[in-house]
Short mmCIF file of C-alpha atoms and ligand atoms in Angstrom, two decimals:
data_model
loop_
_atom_site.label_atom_id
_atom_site.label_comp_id
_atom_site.label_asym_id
_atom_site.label_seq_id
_atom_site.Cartn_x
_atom_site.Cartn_y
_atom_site.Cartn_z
CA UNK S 1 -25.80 17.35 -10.00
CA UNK S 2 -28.36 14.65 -10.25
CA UNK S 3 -29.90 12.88 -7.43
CA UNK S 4 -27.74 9.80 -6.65
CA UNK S 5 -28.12 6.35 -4.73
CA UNK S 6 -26.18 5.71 -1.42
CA UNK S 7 -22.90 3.11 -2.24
CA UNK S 8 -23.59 -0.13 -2.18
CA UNK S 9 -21.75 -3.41 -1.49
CA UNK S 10 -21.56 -5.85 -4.15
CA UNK S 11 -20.06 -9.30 -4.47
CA UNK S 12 -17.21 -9.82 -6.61
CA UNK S 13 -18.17 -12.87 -7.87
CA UNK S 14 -22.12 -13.43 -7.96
CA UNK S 15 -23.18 -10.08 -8.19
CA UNK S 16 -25.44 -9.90 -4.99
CA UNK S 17 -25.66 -6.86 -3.35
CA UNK S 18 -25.37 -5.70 0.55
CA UNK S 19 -26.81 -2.75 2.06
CA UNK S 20 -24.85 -0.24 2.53
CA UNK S 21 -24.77 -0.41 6.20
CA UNK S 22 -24.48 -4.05 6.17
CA UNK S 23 -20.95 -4.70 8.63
CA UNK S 24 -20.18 -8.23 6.73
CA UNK S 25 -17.44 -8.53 4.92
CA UNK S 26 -18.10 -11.37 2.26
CA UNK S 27 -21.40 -12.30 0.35
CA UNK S 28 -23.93 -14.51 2.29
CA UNK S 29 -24.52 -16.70 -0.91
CA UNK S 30 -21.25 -17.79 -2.00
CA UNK S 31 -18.44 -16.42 0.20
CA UNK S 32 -16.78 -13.94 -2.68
CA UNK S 33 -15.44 -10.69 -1.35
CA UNK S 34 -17.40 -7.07 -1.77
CA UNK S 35 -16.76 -4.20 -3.77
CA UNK S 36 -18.25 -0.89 -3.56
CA UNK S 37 -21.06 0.18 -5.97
CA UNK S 38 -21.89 3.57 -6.74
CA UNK S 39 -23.33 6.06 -9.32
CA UNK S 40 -20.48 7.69 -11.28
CA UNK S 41 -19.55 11.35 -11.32
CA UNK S 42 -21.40 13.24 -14.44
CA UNK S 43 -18.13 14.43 -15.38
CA UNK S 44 -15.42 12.04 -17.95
CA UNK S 45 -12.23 12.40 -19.33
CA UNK S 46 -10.81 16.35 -19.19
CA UNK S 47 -13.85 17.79 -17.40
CA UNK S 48 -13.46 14.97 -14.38
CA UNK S 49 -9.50 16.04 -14.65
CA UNK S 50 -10.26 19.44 -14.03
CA UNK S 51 -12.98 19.16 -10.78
CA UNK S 52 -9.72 16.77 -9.05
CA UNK S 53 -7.29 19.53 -10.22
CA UNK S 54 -9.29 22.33 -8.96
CA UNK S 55 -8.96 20.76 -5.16
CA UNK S 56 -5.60 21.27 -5.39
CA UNK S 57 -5.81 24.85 -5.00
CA UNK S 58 -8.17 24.04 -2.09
CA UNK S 59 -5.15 22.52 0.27
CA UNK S 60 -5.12 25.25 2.83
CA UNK S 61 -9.14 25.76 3.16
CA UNK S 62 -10.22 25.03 6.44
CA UNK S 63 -12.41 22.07 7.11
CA UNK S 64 -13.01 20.99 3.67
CA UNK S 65 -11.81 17.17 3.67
CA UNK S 66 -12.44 16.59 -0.16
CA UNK S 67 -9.53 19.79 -0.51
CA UNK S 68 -6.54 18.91 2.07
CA UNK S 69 -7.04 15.27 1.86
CA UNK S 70 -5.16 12.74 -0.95
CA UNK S 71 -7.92 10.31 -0.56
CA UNK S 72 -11.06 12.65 -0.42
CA UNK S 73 -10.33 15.06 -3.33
CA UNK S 74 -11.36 11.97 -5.66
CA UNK S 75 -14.10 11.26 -3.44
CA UNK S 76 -16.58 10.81 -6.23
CA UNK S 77 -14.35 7.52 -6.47
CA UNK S 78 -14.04 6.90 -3.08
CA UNK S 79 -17.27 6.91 -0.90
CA UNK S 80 -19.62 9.52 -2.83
CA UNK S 81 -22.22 9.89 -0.22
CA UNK S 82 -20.03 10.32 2.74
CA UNK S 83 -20.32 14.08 3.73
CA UNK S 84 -17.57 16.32 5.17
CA UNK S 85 -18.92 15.85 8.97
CA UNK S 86 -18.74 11.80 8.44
CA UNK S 87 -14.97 12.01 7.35
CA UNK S 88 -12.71 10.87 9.80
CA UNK S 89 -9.41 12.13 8.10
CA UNK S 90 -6.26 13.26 9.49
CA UNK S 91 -5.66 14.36 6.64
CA UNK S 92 -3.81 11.93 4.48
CA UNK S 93 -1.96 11.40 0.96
CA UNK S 94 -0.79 13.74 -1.22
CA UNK S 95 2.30 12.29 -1.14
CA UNK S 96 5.44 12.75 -3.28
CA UNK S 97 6.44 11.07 -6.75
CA UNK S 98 10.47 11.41 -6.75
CA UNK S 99 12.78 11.07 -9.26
CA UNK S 100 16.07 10.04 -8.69
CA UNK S 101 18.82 8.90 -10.76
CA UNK S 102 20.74 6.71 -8.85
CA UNK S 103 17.93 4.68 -8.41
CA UNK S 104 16.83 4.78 -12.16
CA UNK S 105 20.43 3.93 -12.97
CA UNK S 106 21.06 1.25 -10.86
CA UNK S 107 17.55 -0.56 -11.98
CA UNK S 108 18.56 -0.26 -15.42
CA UNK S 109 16.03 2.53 -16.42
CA UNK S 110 15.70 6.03 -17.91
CA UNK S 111 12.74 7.38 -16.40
CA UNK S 112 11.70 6.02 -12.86
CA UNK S 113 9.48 7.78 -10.52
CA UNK S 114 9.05 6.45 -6.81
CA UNK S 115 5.67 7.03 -5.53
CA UNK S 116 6.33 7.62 -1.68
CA UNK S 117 3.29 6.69 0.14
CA UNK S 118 5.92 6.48 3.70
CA UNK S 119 4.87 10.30 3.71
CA UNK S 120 1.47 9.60 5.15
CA UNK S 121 0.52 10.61 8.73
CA UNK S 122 1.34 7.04 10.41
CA UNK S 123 4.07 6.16 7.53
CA UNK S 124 2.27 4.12 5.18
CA UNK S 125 -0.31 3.38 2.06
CA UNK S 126 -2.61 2.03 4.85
CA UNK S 127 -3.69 5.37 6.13
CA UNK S 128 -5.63 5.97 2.50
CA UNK S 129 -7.71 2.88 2.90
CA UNK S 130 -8.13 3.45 7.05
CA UNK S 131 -9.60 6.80 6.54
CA UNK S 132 -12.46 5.15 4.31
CA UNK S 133 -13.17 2.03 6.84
CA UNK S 134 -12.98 3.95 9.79
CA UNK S 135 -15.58 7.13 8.25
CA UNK S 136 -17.40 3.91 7.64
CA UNK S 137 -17.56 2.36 10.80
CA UNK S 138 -18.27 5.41 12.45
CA UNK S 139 -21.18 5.80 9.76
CA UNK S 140 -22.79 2.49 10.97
CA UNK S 141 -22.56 3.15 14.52
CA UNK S 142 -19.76 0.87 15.36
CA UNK S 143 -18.36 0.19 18.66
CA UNK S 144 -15.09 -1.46 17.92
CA UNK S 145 -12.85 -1.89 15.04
CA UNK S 146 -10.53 -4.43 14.86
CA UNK S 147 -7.60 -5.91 12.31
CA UNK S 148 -4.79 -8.33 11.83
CA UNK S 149 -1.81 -7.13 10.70
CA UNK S 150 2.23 -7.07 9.94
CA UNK S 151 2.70 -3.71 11.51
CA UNK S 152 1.56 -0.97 9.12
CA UNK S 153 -2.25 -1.82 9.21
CA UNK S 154 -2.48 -1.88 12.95
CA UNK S 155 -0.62 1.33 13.40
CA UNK S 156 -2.86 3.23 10.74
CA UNK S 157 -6.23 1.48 12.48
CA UNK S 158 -5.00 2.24 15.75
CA UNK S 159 -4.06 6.29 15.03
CA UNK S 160 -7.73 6.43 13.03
CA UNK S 161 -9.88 4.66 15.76
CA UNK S 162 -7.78 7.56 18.10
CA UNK S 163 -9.14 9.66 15.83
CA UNK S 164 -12.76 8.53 16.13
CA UNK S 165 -12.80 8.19 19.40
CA UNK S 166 -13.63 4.35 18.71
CA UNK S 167 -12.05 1.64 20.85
CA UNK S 168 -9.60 -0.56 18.56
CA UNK S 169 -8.36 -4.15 19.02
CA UNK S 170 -5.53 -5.16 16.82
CA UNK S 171 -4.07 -8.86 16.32
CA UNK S 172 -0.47 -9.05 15.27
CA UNK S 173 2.18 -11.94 15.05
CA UNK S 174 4.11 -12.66 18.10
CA UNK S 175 8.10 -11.05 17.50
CA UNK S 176 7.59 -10.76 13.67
CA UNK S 177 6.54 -7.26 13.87
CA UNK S 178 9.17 -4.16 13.73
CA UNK S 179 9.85 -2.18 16.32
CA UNK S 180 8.76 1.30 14.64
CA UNK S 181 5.08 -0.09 14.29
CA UNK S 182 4.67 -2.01 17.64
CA UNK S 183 5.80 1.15 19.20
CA UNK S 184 2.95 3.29 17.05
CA UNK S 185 0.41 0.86 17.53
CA UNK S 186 1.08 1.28 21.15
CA UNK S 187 1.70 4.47 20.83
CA UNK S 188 -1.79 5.35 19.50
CA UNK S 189 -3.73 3.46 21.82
CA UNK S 190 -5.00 0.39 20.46
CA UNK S 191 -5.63 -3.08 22.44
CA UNK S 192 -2.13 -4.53 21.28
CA UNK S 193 -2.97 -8.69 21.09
CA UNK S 194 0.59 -10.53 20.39
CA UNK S 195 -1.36 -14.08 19.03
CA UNK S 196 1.04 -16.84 19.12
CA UNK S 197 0.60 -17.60 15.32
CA UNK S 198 1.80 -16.01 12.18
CA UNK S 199 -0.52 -13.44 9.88
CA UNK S 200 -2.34 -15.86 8.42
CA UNK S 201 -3.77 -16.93 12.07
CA UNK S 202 -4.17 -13.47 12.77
CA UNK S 203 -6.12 -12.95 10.04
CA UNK S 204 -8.25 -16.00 10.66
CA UNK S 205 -8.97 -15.33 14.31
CA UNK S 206 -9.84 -11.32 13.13
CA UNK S 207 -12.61 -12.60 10.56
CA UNK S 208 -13.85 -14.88 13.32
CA UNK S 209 -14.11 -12.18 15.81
CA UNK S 210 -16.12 -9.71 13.38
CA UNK S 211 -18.49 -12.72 12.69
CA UNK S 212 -18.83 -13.68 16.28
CA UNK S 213 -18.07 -10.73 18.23
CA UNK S 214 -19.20 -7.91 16.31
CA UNK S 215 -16.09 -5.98 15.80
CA UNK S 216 -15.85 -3.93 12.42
CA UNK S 217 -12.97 -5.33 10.40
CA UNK S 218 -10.72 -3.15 9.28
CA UNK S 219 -8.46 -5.63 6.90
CA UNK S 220 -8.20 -5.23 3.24
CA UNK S 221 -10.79 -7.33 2.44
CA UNK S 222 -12.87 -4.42 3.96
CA UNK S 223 -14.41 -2.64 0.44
CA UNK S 224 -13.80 0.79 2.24
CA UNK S 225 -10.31 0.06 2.67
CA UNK S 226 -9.89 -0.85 -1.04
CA UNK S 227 -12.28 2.06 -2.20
CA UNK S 228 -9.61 4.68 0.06
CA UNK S 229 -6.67 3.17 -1.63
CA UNK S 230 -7.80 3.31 -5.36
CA UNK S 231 -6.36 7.32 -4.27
CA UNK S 232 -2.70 5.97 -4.47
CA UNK S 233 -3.07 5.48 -8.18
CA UNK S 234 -5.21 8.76 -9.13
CA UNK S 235 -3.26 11.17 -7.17
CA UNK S 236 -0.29 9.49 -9.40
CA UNK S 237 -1.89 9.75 -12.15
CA UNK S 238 -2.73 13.43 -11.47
CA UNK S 239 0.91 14.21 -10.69
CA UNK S 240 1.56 12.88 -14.19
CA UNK S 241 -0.66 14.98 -15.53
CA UNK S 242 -3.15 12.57 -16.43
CA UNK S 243 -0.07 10.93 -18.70
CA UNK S 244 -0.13 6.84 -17.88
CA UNK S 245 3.01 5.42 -17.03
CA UNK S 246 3.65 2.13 -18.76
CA UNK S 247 4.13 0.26 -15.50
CA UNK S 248 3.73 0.68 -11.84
CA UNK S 249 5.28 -1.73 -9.90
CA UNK S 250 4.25 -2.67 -6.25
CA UNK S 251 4.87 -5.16 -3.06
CA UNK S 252 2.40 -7.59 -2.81
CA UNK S 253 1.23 -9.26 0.64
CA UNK S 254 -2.17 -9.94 1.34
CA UNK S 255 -2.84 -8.48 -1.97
CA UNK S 256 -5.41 -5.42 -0.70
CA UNK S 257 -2.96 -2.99 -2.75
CA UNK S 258 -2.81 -4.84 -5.83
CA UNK S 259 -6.94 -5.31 -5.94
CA UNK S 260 -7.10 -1.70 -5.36
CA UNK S 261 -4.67 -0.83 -8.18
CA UNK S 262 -6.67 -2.65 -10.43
CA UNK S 263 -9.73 -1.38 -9.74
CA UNK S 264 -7.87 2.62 -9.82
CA UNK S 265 -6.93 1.60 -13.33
CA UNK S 266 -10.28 0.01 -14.48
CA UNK S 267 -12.17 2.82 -13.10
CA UNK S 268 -9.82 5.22 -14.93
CA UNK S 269 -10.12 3.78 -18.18
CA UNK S 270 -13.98 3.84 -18.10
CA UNK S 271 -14.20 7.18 -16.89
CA UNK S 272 -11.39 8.37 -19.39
CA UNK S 273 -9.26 10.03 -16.83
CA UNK S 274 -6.47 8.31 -18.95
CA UNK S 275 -6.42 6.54 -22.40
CA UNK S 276 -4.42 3.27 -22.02
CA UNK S 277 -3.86 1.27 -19.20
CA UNK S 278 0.03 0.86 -17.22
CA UNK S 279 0.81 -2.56 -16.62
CA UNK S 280 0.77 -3.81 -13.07
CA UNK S 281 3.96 -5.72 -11.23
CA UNK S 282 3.30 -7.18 -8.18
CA UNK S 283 6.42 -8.02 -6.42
CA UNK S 284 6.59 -10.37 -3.54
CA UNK S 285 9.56 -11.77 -1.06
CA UNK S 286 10.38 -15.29 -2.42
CA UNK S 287 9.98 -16.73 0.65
CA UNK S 288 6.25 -15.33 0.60
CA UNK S 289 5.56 -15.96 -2.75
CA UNK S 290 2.17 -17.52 -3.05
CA UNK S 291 1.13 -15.39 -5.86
CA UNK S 292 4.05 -15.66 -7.77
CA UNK S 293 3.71 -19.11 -8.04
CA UNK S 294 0.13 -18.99 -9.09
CA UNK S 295 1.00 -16.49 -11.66
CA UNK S 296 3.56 -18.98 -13.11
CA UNK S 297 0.95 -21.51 -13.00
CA UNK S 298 -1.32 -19.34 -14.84
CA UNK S 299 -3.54 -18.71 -11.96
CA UNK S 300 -4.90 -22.31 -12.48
CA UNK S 301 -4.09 -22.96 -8.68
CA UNK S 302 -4.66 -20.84 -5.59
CA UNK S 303 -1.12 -21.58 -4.11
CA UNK S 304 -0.34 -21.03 0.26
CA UNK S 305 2.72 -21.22 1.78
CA UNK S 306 4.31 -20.83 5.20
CA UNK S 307 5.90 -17.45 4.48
CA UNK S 308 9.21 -16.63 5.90
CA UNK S 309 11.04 -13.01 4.68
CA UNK S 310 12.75 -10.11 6.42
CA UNK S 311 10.36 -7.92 4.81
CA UNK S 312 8.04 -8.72 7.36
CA UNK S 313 5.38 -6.81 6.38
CA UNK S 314 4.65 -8.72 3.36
CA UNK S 315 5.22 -11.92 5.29
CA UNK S 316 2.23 -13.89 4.37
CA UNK S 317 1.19 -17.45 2.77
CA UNK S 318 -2.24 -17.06 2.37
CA UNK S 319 -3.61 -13.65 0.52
CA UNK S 320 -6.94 -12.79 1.58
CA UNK S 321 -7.84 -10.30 -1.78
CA UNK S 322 -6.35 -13.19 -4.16
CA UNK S 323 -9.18 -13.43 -6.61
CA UNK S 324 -9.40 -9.15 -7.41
CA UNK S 325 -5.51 -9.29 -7.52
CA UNK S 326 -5.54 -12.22 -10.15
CA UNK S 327 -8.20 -9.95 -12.18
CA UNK S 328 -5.79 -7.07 -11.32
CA UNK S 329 -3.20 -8.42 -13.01
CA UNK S 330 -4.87 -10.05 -15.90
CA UNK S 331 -6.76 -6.95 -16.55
CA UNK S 332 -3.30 -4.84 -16.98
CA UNK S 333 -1.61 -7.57 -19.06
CA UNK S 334 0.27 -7.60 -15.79
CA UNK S 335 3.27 -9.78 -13.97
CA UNK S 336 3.75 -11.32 -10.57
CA UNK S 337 7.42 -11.95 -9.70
CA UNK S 338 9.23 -12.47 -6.51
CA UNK S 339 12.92 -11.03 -5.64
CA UNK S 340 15.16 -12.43 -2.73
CA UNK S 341 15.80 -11.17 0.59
CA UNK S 342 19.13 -10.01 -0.09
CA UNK S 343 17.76 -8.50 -3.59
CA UNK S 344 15.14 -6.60 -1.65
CA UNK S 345 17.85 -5.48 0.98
CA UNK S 346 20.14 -4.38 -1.54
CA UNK S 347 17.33 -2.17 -3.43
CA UNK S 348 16.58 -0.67 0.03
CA UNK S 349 20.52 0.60 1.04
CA UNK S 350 20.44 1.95 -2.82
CA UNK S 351 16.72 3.64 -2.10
CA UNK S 352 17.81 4.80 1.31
CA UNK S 353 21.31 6.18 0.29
CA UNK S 354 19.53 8.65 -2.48
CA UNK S 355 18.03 10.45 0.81
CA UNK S 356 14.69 8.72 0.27
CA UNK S 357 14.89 6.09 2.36
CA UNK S 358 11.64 3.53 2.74
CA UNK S 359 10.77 0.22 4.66
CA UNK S 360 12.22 -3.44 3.46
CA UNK S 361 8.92 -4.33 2.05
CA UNK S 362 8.90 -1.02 -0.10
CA UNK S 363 12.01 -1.66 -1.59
CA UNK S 364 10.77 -5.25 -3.18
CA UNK S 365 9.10 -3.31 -5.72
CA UNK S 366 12.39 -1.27 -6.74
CA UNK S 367 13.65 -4.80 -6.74
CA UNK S 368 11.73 -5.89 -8.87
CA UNK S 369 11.84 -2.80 -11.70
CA UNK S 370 15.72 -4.35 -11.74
CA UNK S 371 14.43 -7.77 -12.01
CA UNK S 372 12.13 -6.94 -15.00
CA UNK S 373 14.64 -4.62 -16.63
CA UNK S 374 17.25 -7.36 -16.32
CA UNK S 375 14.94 -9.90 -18.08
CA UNK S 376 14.18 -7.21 -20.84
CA UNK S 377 10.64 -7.00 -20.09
CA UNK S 378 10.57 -3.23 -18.92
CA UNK S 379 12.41 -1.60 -21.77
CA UNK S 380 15.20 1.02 -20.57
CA UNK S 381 12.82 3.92 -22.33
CA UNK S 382 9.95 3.29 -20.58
CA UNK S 383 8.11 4.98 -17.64
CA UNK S 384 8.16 3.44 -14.65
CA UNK S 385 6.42 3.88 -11.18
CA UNK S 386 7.61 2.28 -8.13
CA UNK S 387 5.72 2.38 -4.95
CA UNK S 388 7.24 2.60 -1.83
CA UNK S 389 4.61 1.85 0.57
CA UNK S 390 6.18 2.76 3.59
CA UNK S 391 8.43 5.38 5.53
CA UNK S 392 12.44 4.04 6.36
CA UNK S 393 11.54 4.38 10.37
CA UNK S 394 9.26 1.82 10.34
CA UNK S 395 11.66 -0.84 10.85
CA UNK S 396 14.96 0.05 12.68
CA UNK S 397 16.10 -3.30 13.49
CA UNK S 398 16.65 -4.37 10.19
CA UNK S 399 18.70 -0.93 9.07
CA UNK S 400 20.99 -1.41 12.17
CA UNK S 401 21.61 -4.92 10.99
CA UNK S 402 22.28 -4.70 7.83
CA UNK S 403 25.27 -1.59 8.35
CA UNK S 404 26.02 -2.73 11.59
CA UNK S 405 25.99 -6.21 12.24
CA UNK S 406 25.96 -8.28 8.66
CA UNK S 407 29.19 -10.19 8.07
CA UNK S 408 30.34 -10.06 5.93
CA UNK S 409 29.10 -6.59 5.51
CA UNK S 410 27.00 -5.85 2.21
CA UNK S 411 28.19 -3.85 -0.50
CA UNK S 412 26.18 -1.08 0.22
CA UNK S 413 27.00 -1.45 4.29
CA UNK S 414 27.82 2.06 5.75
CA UNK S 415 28.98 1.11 8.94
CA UNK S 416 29.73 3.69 12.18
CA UNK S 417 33.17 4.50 13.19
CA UNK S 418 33.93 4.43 17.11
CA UNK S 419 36.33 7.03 17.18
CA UNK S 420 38.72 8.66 20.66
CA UNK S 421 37.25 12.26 21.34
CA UNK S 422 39.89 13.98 19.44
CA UNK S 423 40.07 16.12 16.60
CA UNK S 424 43.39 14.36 14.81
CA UNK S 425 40.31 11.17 14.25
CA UNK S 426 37.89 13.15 12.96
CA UNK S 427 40.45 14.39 10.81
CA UNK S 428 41.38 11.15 9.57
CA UNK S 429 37.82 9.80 8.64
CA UNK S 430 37.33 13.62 6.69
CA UNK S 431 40.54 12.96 4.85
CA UNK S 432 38.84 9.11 3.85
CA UNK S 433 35.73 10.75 3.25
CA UNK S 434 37.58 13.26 0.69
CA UNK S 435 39.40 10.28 -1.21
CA UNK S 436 36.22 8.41 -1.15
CA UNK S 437 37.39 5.73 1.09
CA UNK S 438 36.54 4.73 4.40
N1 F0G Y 501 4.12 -2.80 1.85
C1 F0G Y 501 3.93 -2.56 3.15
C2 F0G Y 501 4.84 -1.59 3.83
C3 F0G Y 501 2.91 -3.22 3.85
O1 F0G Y 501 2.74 -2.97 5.14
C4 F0G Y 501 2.09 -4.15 3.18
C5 F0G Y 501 1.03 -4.86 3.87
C6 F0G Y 501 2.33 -4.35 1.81
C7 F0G Y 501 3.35 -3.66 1.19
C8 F0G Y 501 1.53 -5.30 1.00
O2 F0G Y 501 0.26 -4.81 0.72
O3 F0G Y 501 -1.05 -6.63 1.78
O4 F0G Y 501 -2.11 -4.98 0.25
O5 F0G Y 501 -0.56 -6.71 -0.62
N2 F0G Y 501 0.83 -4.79 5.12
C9 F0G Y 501 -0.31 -5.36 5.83
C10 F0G Y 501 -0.31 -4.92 7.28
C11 F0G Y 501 -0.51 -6.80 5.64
O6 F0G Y 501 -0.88 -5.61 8.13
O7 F0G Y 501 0.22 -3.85 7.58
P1 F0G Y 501 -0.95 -5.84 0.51
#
């Protein structure tokens, strides 16, 4: 293998480039966000296939990160120069695509895979990008890390920094996080700040506190993070076989997911691990729908609102990765949309009553395969991917609500039966259950 330069950090916009210890997290000159820069793998196309499929047979080896782990097996796209003692990694990934049919059915497709990224070690898509930051900022010699977050991002940081043995401050939204990921974040040990504020001042006070106080930002803005989660798309790709969907379909938030899809996809292309590209669908909560409205205005306005949803992890008016996700979804010939609360709460019970189960959030982007089917722009015969970005646990509250407490109760509502202790009861619901009744 020839001799190759560390990564670098480059601006998105102007080009200038960071060292690649350099801590900051947008270019000095003009403000754009970073992106990693590094020299490509030698190998293309079937050859590159084969060095990521030969890790697979690696996933019981001891102590070889690049073999167990989802994120490093493609670490020639990851963070090339990062060697197997720098890797913090739990190890994460390698999580399942699913097929099922009541899902397909009911979104008014043939072939529909759900990519289930809830199987991670802390239940979510954040762990892939969290594995990169945190190898990084143990790489530069940090002494904190720190993020903002909705839930997921805090509980990922906060298991990761564990795992580091780094000390890990994490800003989150007074009451509008679920009770699954306050208790993890807890759980795992980080300094738990409930800021008075919504995401969007989380976020703001975060940035500040990296500038001012030296803490190593973990958000998706962080190039690591978006580096680690370019994984979600390969390892898809490689369960396909290499085959391209036609779409994949996503939640979109802060729009750290939808950047890194894009960049999975462009990197793909150019490397010719496949030969056309899926179309992207980001998928947000219409009540956090900034992107969705810039989309519809052609992306000739930057669009903020005050964001108000159930899915609270995607509760948030001002996207911090909005320029990549705009060339995301340009690049892919792709669509922004935004589904209801009650749409994405419906998706959910039909997602959770096939046995798979995932968080509200998740189930925007099954949601939204519906939406698009309905409209005719994903064609029945087409292959779909939906990601469900995290695991049903996550938030209890809302699943308890929705069967338990919603009048009138929804459709799908599967609520429990207080019942005497005695058999002739339990005989009586069996009997229902038989006649498919309740
Ligand atoms: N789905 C889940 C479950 C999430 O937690 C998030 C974001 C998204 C989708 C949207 O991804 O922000 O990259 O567009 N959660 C962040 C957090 C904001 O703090 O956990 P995005």
């Amino acid at each position: 293998m020839s001799q190759r330069a560390p990564t670098r950090q480059a601006c998105d916009d102007c080009g200038a480039e960071l060292g690649p210890r350099d801590p900051r997290m947008q270019c000095e000159r003009c403000g754009g966000l970073l992106s990693l820069v590094y020299d490509p793998p030698d190998q293309r196309g079937i050859a590159l296939h084969a060095l990521f499929d030969s890790r697979l047979t690696l996933q019981t080896a001891q102590g070889v990160p690049h073999g167990i782990s989802g994120v490093w097996r493609f670490r020639e796209l990851v963070l090339p120069d990062a060697s197997d003692t720098e890797v913090v990694t739990q190890p994460e990934g390698n999580t399942t695509l699913l097929q099922r049919e009541r899902v397909a059915r009911w979104c008014g497709v043939n072939t529909l895979f759900l990519k289930h990224e809830g199987g991670n070690p802390t239940g979510s898509f954040k762990d892939r990008g969290m594995t990169v930051a945190v190898t990084q900022a143990r790489r530069i010699g940090a002494t904190a890390v720190a993020c903002a977050s909705t839930g997921n991002t805090s509980a990922s940081l906060a298991a990761y920094a564990a795992l580091a043995g780094l000390p890990a401050l994490v800003l989150v939204p007074q009451g509008q996080v679920s009770l699954g990921k306050l208790a993890q974040t807890l759980a795992y040990g980080a300094r738990t700040l409930l800021v008075r504020g919504d995401f969007d001042d989380c976020l703001r006070l975060t940035r500040d506190a990296a500038d001012r106080l030296g803490v190593y930002l973990a958000n998706s803005i962080n190039p690591y993070r978006i580096a680690g989660q370019k994984t979600i798309i390969l390892e898809m790709l490689q369960q396909l076989g290499w085959q391209a969907p036609d779409w994949i379909v996503l939640p979109a938030g802060n729009l750290g997911n939808t950047s890194a899809f894009g960049a999975a996809l462009r990197e793909a292309l150019q490397l010719g691990l496949i030969d056309r590209a899926p179309r992207l669908a980001a998928v947000q909560a219409s009540g956090a729908a900034p992107f969705a409205a810039s989309f519809r205005d052609d992306f000739r306005e930057r669009h903020t609102v005050r964001a108000e949803t159930a899915a609270t992890a995607i509760r948030i008016g001002d996207p911090a990765s909005y320029a990549r996700a705009v060339r995301a979804i340009r690049e892919t010939n792709g669509v922004v949309l935004d589904v209801t609360d009650a749409e994405i709460l419906d998706a959910k019970a039909v997602v959770d009553a096939s046995g798979v189960g995932c968080e509200p959030a998740s189930a925007a982007s099954v949601a939204g395969v519906r939406t698009l089917a309905a409209r005719g722009m994903i064609k029945r015969d087409e292959v779909v991917v939906a990601v469900l970005t995290g695991h049903i646990l996550k938030d209890p509250g809302i699943l308890l609500q929705y069967h338990r407490e919603t009048e009138p109760a929804p459709a799908l509502a599967n609520r429990p039966l207080e019942i005497d202790a005695d058999l002739g009861a339990v005989e009586r619901v069996l009997a229902a259950a038989a006649r498919g009744t309740r």
